[in-house]
Coordinates of C-alpha atoms in Angstrom, one line a residue:
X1 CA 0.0 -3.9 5.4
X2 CA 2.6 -3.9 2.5
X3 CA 2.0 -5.7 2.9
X4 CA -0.1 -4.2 2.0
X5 CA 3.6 -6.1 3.0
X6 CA 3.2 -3.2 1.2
X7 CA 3.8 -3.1 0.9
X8 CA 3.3 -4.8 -2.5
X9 CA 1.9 -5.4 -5.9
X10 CA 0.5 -7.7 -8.7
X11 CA -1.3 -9.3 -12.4
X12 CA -0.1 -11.1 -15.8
X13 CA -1.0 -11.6 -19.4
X14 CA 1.0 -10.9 -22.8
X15 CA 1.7 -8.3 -25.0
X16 CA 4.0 -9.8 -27.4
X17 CA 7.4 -9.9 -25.2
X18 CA 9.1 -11.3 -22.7
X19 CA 11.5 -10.1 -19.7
X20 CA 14.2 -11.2 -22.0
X21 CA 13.3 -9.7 -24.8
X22 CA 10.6 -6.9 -23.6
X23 CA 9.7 -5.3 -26.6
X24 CA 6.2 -5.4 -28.4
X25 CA 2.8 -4.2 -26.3
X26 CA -0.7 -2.9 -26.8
X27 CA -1.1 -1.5 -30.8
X28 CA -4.1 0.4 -30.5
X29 CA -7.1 1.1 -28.5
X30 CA -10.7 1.4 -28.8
X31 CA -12.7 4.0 -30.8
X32 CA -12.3 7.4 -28.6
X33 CA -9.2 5.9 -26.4
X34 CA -5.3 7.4 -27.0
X35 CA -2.4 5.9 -27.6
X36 CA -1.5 2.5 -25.8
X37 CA 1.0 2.6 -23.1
X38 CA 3.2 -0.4 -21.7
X39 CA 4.0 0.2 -17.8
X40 CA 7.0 -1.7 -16.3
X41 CA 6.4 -2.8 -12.9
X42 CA 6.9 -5.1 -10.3
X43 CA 6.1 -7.8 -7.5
X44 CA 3.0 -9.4 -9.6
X45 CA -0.3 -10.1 -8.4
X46 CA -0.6 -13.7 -7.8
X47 CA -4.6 -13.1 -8.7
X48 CA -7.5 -10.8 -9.1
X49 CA -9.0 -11.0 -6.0
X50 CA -7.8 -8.0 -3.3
X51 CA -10.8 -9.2 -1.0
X52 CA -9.1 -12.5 0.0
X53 CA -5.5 -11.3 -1.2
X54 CA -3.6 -9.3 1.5
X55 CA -0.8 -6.8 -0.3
X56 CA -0.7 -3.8 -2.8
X57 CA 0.0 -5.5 -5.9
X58 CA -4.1 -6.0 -6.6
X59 CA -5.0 -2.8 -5.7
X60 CA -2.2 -1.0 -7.7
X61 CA -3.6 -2.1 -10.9
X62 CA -7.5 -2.4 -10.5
X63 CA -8.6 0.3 -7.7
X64 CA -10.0 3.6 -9.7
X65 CA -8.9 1.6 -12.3
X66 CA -11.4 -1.1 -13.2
X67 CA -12.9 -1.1 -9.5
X68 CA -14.5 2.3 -8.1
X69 CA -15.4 3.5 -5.1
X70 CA -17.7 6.2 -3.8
X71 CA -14.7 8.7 -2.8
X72 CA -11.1 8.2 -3.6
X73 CA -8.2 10.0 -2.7
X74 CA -6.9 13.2 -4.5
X75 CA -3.4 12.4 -4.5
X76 CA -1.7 16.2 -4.9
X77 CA -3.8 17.1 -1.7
X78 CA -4.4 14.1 0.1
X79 CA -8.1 14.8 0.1
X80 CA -11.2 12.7 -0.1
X81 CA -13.2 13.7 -2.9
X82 CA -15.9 12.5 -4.9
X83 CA -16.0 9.9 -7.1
X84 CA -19.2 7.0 -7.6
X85 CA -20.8 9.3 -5.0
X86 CA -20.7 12.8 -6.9
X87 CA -21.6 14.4 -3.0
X88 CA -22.3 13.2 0.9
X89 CA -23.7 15.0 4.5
X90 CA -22.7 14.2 7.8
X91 CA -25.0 14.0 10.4
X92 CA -24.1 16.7 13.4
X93 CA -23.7 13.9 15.5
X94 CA -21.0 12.6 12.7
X95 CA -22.7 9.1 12.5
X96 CA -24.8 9.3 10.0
X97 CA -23.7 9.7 6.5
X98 CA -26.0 10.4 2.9
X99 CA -24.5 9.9 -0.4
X100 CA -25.6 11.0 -3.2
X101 CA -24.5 8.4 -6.3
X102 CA -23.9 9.2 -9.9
X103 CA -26.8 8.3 -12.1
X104 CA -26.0 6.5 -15.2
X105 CA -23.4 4.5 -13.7
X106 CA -22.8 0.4 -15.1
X107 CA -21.0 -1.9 -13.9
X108 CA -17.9 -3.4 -17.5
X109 CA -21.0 -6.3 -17.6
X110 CA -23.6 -3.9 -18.5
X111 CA -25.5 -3.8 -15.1
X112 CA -26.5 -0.6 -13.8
X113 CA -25.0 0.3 -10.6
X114 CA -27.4 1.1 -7.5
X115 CA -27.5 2.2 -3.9
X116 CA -28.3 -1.2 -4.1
X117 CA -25.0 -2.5 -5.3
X118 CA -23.3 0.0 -3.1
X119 CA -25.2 -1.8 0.4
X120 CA -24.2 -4.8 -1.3
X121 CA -20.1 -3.9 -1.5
X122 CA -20.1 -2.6 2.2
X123 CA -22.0 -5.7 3.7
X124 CA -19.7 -8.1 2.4
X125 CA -16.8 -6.6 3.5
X126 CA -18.3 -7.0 6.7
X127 CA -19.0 -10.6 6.0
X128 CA -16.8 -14.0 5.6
X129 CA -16.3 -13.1 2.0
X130 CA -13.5 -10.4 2.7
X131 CA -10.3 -11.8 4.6
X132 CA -8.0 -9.2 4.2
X133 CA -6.9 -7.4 7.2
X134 CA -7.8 -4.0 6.2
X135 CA -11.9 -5.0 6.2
X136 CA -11.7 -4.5 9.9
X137 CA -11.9 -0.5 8.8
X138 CA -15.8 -1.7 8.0
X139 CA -16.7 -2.7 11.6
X140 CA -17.6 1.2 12.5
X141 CA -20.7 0.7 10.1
X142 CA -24.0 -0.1 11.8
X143 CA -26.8 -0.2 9.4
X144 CA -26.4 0.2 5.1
X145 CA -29.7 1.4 3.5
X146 CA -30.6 2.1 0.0
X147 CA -33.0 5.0 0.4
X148 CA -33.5 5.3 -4.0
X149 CA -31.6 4.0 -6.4
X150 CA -29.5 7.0 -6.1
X151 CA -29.3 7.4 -2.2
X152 CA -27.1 5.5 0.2
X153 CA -27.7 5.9 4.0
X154 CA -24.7 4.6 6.1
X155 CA -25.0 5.1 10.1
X156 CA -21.8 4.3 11.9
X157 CA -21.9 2.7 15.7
X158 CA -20.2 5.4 16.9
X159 CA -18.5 8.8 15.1
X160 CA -15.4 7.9 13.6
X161 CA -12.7 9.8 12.1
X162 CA -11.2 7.2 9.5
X163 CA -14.2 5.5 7.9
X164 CA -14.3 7.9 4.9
X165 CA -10.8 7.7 4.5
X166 CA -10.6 4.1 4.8
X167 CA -13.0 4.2 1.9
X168 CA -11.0 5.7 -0.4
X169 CA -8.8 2.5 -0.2
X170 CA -9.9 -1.2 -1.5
X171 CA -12.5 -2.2 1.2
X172 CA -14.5 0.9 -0.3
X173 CA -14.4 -0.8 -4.1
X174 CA -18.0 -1.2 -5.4
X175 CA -19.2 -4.6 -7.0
X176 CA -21.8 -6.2 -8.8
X177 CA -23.2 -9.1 -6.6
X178 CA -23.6 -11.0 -10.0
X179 CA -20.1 -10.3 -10.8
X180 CA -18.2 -11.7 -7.7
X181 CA -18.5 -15.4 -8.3
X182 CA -14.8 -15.6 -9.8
X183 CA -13.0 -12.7 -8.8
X184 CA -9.7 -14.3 -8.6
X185 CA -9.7 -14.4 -12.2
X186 CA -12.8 -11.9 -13.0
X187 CA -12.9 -8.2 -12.2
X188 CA -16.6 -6.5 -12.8
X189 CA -16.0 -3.1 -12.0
X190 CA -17.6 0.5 -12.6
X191 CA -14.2 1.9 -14.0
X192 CA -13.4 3.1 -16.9
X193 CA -10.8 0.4 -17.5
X194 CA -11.8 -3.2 -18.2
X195 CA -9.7 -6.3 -17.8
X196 CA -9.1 -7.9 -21.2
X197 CA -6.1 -10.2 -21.1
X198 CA -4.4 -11.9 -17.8
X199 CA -3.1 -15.5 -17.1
X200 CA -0.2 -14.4 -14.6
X201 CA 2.5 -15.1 -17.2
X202 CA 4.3 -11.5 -16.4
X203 CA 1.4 -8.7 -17.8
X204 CA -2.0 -7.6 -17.7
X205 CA -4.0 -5.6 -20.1
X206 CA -6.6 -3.1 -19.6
X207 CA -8.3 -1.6 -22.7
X208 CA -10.4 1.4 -21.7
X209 CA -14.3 0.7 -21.8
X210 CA -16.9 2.6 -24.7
X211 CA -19.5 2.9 -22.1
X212 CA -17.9 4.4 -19.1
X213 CA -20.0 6.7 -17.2
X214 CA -17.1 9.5 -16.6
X215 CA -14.9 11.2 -18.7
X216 CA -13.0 8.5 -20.8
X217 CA -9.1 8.2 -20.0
X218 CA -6.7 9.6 -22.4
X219 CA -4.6 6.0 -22.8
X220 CA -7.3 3.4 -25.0
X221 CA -5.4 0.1 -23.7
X222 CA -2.3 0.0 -21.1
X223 CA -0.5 -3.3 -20.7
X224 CA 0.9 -3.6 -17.1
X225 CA 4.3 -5.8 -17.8
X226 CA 5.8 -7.1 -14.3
X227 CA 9.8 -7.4 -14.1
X228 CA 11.5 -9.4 -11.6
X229 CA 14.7 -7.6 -12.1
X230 CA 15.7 -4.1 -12.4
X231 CA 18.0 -4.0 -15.3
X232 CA 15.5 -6.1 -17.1
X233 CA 13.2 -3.1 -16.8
X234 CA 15.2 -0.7 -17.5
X235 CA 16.7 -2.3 -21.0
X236 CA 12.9 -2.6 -21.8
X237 CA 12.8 1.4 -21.6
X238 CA 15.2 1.9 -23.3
X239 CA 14.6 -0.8 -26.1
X240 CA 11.0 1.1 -26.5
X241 CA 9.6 -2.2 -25.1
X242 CA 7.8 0.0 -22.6
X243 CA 6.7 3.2 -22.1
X244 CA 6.8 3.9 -18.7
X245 CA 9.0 2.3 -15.4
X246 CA 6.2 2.8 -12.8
X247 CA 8.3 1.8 -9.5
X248 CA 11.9 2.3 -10.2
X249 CA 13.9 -0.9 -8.6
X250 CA 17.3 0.4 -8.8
X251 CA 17.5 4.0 -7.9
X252 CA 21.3 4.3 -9.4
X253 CA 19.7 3.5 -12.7
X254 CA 18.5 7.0 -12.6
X255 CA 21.8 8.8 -13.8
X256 CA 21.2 7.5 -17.2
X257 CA 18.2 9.1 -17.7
X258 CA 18.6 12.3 -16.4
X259 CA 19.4 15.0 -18.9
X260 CA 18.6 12.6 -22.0
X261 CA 15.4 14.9 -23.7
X262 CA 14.2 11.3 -24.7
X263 CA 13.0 10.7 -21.4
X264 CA 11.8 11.9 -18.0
X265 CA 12.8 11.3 -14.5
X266 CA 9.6 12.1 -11.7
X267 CA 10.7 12.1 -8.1
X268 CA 7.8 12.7 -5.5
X269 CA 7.0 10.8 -2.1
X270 CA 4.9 7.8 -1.2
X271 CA 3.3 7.0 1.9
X272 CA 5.6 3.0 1.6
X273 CA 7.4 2.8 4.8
X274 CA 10.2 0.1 4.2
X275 CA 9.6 -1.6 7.5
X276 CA 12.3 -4.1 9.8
X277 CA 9.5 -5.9 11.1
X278 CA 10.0 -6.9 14.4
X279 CA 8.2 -10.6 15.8
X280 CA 7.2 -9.2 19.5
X281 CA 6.0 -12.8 20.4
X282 CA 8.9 -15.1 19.7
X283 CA 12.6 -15.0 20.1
X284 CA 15.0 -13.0 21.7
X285 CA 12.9 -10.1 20.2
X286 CA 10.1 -10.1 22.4
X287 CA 12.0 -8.2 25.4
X288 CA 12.1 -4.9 24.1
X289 CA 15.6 -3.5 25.1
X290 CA 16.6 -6.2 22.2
X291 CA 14.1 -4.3 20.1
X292 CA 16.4 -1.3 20.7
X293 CA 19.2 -2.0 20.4
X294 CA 18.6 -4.0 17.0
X295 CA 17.1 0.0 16.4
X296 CA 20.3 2.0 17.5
X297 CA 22.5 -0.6 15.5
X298 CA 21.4 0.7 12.0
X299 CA 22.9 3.6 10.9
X300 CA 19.7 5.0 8.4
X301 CA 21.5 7.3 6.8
X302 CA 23.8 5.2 5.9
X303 CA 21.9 2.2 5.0
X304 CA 19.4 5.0 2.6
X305 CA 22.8 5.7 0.5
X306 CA 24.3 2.3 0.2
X307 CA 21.1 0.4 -0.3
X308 CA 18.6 2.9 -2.0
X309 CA 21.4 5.3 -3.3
X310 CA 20.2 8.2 -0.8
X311 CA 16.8 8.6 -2.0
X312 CA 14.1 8.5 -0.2
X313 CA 13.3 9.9 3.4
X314 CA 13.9 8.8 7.2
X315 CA 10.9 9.1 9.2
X316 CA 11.3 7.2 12.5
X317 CA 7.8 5.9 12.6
X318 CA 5.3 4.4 10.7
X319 CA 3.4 8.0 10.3
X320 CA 5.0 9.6 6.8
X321 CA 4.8 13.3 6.6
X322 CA 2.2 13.7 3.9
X323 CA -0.6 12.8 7.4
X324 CA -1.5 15.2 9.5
X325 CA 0.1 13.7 13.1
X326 CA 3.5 13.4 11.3
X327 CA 6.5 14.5 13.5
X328 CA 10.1 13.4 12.7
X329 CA 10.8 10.8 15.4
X330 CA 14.3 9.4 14.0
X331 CA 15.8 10.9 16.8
X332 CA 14.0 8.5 19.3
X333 CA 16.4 5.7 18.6
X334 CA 19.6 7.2 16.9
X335 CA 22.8 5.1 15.4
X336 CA 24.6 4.4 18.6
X337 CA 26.2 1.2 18.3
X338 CA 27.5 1.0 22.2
X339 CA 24.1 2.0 23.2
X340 CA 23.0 -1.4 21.5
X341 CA 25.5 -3.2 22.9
X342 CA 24.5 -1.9 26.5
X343 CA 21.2 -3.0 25.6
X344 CA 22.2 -6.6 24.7
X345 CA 23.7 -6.8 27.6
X346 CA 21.4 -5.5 30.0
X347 CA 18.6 -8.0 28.4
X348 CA 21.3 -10.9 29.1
X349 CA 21.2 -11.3 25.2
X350 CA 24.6 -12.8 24.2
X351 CA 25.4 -14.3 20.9
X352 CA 21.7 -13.2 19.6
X353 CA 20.6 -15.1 16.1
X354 CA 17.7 -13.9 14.4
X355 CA 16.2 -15.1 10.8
X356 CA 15.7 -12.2 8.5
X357 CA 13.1 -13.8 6.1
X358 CA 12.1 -10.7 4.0
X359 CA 10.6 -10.0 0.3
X360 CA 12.1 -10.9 -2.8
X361 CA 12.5 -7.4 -3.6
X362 CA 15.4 -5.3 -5.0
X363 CA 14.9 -2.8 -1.6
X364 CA 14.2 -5.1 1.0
X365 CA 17.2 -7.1 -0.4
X366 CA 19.6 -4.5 -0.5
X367 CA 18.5 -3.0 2.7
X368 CA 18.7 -6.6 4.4
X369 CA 22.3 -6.6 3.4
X370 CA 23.3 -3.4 5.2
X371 CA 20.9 -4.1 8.5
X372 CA 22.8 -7.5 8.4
X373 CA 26.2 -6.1 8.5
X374 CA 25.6 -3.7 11.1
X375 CA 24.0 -5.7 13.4
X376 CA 27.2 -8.1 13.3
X377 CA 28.8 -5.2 14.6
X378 CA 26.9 -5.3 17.8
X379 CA 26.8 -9.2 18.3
X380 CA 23.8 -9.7 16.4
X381 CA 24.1 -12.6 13.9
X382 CA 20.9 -12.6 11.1
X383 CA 20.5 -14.9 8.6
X384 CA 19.0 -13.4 5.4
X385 CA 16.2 -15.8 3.4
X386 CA 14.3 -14.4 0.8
X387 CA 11.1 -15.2 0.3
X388 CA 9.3 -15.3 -3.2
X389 CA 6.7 -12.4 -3.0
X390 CA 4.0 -11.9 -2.7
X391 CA 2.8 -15.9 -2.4
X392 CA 5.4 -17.2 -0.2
X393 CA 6.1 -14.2 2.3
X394 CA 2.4 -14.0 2.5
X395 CA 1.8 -17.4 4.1
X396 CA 5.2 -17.7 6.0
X397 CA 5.5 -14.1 7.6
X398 CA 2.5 -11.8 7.1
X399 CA 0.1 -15.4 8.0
X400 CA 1.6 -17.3 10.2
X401 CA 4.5 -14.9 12.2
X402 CA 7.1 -17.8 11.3
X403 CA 10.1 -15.0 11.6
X404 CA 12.5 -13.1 14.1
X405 CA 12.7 -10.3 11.6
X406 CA 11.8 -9.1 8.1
X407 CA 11.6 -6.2 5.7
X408 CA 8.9 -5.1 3.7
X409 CA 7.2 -2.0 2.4
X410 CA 4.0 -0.9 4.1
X411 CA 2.5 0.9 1.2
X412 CA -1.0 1.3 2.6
X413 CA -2.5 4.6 3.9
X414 CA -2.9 5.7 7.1
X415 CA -1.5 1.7 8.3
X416 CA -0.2 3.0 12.1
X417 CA -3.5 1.5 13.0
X418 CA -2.1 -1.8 12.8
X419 CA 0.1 -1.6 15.6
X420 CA -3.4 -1.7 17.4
X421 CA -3.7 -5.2 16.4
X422 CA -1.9 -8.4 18.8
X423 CA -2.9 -10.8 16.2
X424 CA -1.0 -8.6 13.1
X425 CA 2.1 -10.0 11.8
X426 CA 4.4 -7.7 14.1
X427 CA 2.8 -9.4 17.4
X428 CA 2.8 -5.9 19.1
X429 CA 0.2 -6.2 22.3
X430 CA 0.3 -2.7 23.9
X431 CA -3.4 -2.0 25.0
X432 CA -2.2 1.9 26.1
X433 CA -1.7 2.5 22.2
X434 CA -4.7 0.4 21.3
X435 CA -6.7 3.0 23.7
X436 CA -5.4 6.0 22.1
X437 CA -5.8 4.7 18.5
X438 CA -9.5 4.2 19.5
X439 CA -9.6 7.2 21.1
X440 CA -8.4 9.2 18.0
X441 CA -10.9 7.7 15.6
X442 CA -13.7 9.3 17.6
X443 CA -12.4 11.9 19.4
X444 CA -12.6 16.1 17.1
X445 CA -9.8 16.4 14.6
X446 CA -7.3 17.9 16.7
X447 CA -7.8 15.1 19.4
X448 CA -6.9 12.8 16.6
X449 CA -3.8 14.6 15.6
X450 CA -2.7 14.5 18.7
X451 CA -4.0 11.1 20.3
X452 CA -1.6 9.8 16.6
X453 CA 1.1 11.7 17.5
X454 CA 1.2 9.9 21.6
X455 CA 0.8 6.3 19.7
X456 CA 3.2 7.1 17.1
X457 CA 5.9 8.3 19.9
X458 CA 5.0 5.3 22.0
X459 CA 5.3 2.6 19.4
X460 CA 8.9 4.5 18.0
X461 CA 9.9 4.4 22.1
X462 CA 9.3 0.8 22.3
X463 CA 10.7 -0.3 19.3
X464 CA 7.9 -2.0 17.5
X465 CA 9.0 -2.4 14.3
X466 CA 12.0 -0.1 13.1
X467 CA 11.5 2.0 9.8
X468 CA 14.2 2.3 7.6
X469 CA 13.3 4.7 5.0
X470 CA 10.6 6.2 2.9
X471 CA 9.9 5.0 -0.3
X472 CA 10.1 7.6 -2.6
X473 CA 7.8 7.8 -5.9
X474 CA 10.3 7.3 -8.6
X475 CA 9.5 7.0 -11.9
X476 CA 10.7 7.1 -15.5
X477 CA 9.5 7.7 -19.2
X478 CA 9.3 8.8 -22.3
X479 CA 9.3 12.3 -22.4
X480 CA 5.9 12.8 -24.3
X481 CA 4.1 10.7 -21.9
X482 CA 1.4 13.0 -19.9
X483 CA -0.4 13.0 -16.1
X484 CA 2.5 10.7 -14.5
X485 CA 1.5 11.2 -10.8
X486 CA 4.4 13.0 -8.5
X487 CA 3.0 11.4 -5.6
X488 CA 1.9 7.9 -4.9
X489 CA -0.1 8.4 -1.4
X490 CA -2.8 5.5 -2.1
X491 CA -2.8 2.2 -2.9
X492 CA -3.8 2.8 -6.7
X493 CA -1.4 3.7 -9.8
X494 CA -4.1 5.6 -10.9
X495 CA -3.8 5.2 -15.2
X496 CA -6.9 7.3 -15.8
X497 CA -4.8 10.6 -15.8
X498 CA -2.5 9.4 -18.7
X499 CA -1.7 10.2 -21.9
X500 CA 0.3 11.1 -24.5
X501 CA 1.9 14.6 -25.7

């Protein structure tokens, strides 16, 4: 979700400041670690825990990070590659998959990770312990064996296009089952980052370990510092409180940095759909010609310049162009304000009020304020409440559906699958795309492309959701600051590749 409700993101500790006066950070680092880097960003974690914990936040900070998995996700090409597991086969009957693990691998509590450990992590994400929504990626997997300490054996119920992929992301994080007893407050991972200061007071600190298995990242300790407000973050830049604005907040903000050699101004693409959810079980927006028309009242280009000073991209489904069954489907329900009226009227809607409870976020609050005023210029009245995220539009919206319509960023990969669940926050019950998502997962490749592309044109068509924008990967920092990533297509901020010119 973004929630995954974006997505979303999260964590706390100190390093000496404060968002009012954000200066100070990590001093050094340990023996063989660079230069300490402060990261501004936002929406903190509320805990450690991503296995109970829906939303991005978690997983931003500690996936590659402090917790591995056995692939991740190359984020130039958008490939699985290797990463706990240094190689894998497939079965020919695509079922059956062999891994090959890393030897000399232990956990930041000094226990040696197994194929053991690895049956472990996989089993419980099919078990009570995870509650997130994305663990339902596990149910494909039949049987786990350890063959040798360094052999894992996973056979699948059926073949299944995704389940690599969908191990690249959090439900694919390896753990110690001695070190999940307190993981709201605890992370024992295999990365080569360790957690070494966090009471969700506004920063977290990760200092880089001395017995990490890979190659050791070129940034000893980096200090995550979480900013409600975008001005706030930017001041902290440039005061030299921190080195690096991870998710830019306030696009405009941009101008000032660009063309100053001090800093550096990245622009790449994300896979974060900024999302007008849709409640397709309650309210006037269950019939779906009121789903349209909310969908031909917003003018996207529009609201992308007012409300995200034009960047970003329009994509028209929930299927960004960095996956392979991307088409551009922002012509299936263009600005056409009579055409929504039509709608309104035709569905025997009149004087239409809808509660717009969205994030606490600079762009779901500035976008709320545009899709507000143009829906009053169709007869649509919608009452803006922001909710304090991620805690609070957790429980309310993403839990318990208790909205007409909101706005979030889905920040998670490959997330049209969850318009193949009724009991997901949307409500969206349409068992002909819940066929051809299942028939995509275990159809050949190009039957997936193309099974995607049907349920992406279907969902678009019926107005599921409506997608306002792209988020685009924006980020600023001091100019001798090294391996910034252009693109953001996972659910990680991946710190390993830093460091300092």
């Amino acid at each position: 979700m973004a929630t995954s409700a974006t997505l979303l993101a999260t964590a706390a500790c100190s390093a000496g400041s404060s968002a009012d006066d954000p200066v100070g950070g990590p001093s050094g680092a340990p023996d063989g670690g660079g230069e300490g880097l402060v990261v501004g960003l936002t929406a903190e974690p509320a805990n450690l825990d991503f296995t109970t914990t829906d939303g991005a936040a978690i997983p931003e900070a500690l996936l590659v990070n402090v917790y591995e998995g056995l692939v991740k996700l190359d984020q130039d090409s958008g490939e699985v590659v290797p990463l706990l597991a240094e190689s894998w086969e497939v079965s020919e009957d695509g079922r059956t998959y062999d891994f090959t693990l890393q030897e000399g691998v232990t956990f930041s509590d000094g226990e040696e990770f197994t194929a053991e450990d690895a049956k472990f992590s996989i089993e419980r994400v099919k078990s009570d312990a995870w509650t997130v929504s994305l663990k339902s990626g596990m149910d494909v997997v039949d049987t786990v064996e350890a063959v040798s300490p360094t052999e894992l054996r996973v056979t699948l119920s059926e073949p299944s296009n995704d389940w690599l992929f969908r191990m690249t992301t959090r439900i694919g994080a390896m753990f110690s089952e001695s070190g999940v007893d307190d993981l709201q407050s605890t992370a024992v991972g295999t990365g080569p980052y360790e957690v070494t200061e966090w009471d969700n007071s506004g920063t977290l600190e990760l200092t880089a370990r001395d017995d990490y298995w890979g190659e050791a990242p070129g940034v000893g300790q980096v200090t995550l510092q979480y900013f409600e407000d975008a001005t706030a973050t930017t001041n902290a830049l440039l005061s030299g409180g921190i080195d690096v604005v991870g998710t830019v907040q306030a696009p405009e903000t941009l101008a000032q940095f660009e063309g100053d050699d001090r800093f550096q101004v990245i622009e790449g693409t994300t896979n974060g759909e900024v999302v007008l959810s849709m409640n397709g079980a309650a309210g006037p927006l269950q019939d779906v010609r009121v789903r349209q028309a909310v969908r031909h009242a917003i003018d996207h280009q529009a609201l992308l310049d007012t409300a995200w000073a034009g960047r970003g991209e329009l994509i028209g489904s929930m299927v960004p162009p960095t996956d392979p069954w991307y088409e551009d489907l922002t012509g299936v329900a263009p600005y056409d304000p009579d055409r929504a009226r039509q709608l309104l009227q035709e569905a025997g809607a009149q004087d239409v009020s809808l509660r717009m409870r969205i994030a606490n976020l600079p762009y779901a609050v500035a976008s709320a304020q545009v899709v507000q005023s143009q829906l009053a210029d169709v007869g649509i009245t919608a009452e803006i409440e922001p909710l304090e995220f991620p805690a609070r539009w957790l429980e309310d919206v993403f839990t318990n559906a208790d909205y007409d319509l909101s706005i979030v960023a889905h920040v998670e990969p490959r997330d049209i699958s969850a318009f193949g669940n009724p009991d997901y926050y949307f409500r969206y019950d349409d068992p002909q795309v819940q066929d051809l998502l299942a028939q995509a997962d275990r159809g050949t490749p190009e039957e997936q492309v193309t099974d995607l592309q049907q349920a992406a044109r279907r969902i678009s068509e019926q107005a599921a959701a409506d997608w306002l924008f792209l988020l685009p990967n924006l980020i600023v920092a001091e100019a001798d600051v090294q391996g910034l990533p252009e693109n953001r297509i996972g659910e990680s901020f991946d710190l390993t590749t830093l460091s300092r010119g």
